[in-house]
Amino acid sequence: MKIYIYHKNQCDPKRCTALKMGKLNMAKIIKDYRKIPRRALLLDPYSKTPVSIEDRDIIEKYGILALDCSWQHAEEVFKRIRFKNPRRLPFLIAANPVNYGKPCKLSTLEACIATLYIANYKNEALSLLNGFKWAKTFIDLNRDLLESYAGRGYEEINEIEKDFLSRIAKR
């Protein structure tokens, strides 16, 4: 599975999951904007379209592209980037040490795990847990949601997410 990460150097290198993924040969780190694979599935939290099983062809042919930047600068960074296949992740809870328990504030590692899991590459998703002590917690914390999203199309994922969020709002 090809995973590319465009790294913006906006985070603490000691806590950066993207850099560690690169060191562990789980992803290719790209620092030059011109070398980004344009047809890859871009993980974009501002996209209207969620990652789904319908993205398997894109993932297999072109890979996954994550942009590693600070959440403080995310909106500005993503506004400037135009790609063919932007996708967002549906509602999930972060388990990383920096944003633990925060909805949708996933690390690059968590975003890649979720993308692979939802597109029915579960073994590949679970292989990314190696080398990160806390990563299994992400799966445990989100297991029910990940299982309900896995193998579904865009519309089904939107409905599952909408239903889940409306149930939470009623609590």
Short mmCIF file of C-alpha atoms in Angstrom, two decimals, residues 3 7 11 15 24 28-29 31 36 44 46 50 52 55 57 63 67 71 74 77 82 87 104 108 110 124 137 139 156:
data_model
loop_
_atom_site.label_atom_id
_atom_site.label_comp_id
_atom_site.label_asym_id
_atom_site.label_seq_id
_atom_site.Cartn_x
_atom_site.Cartn_y
_atom_site.Cartn_z
CA ILE A 3 1.15 6.06 1.63
CA HIS A 7 5.25 17.18 5.62
CA CYS A 11 4.86 20.05 14.53
CA ARG A 15 5.69 13.62 18.65
CA LEU A 24 9.49 2.82 9.97
CA LYS A 28 7.13 8.09 2.00
CA ILE A 29 7.74 11.58 3.40
CA LYS A 31 8.90 17.82 1.55
CA ILE A 36 3.22 15.20 -4.47
CA ASP A 44 -8.79 16.45 3.36
CA TYR A 46 -12.73 19.91 4.53
CA PRO A 50 -16.06 10.68 2.89
CA SER A 52 -15.36 4.74 1.36
CA ASP A 55 -12.10 4.56 -3.25
CA ASP A 57 -9.29 1.67 -7.10
CA GLY A 63 -2.06 5.48 -3.00
CA LEU A 67 -0.81 16.39 4.54
CA TRP A 71 -4.34 21.79 13.10
CA ALA A 74 -4.98 23.20 8.48
CA VAL A 77 -3.11 24.79 3.99
CA ARG A 82 -6.57 21.39 -5.34
CA ARG A 87 -11.80 12.73 0.86
CA CYS A 104 -11.99 14.48 14.38
CA THR A 108 -1.61 11.44 10.42
CA GLU A 110 -4.79 7.63 12.80
CA GLU A 124 -2.94 -3.18 6.19
CA THR A 137 -6.28 2.44 21.56
CA ILE A 139 -8.93 1.03 17.06
CA GLU A 156 -24.16 4.88 3.43
#
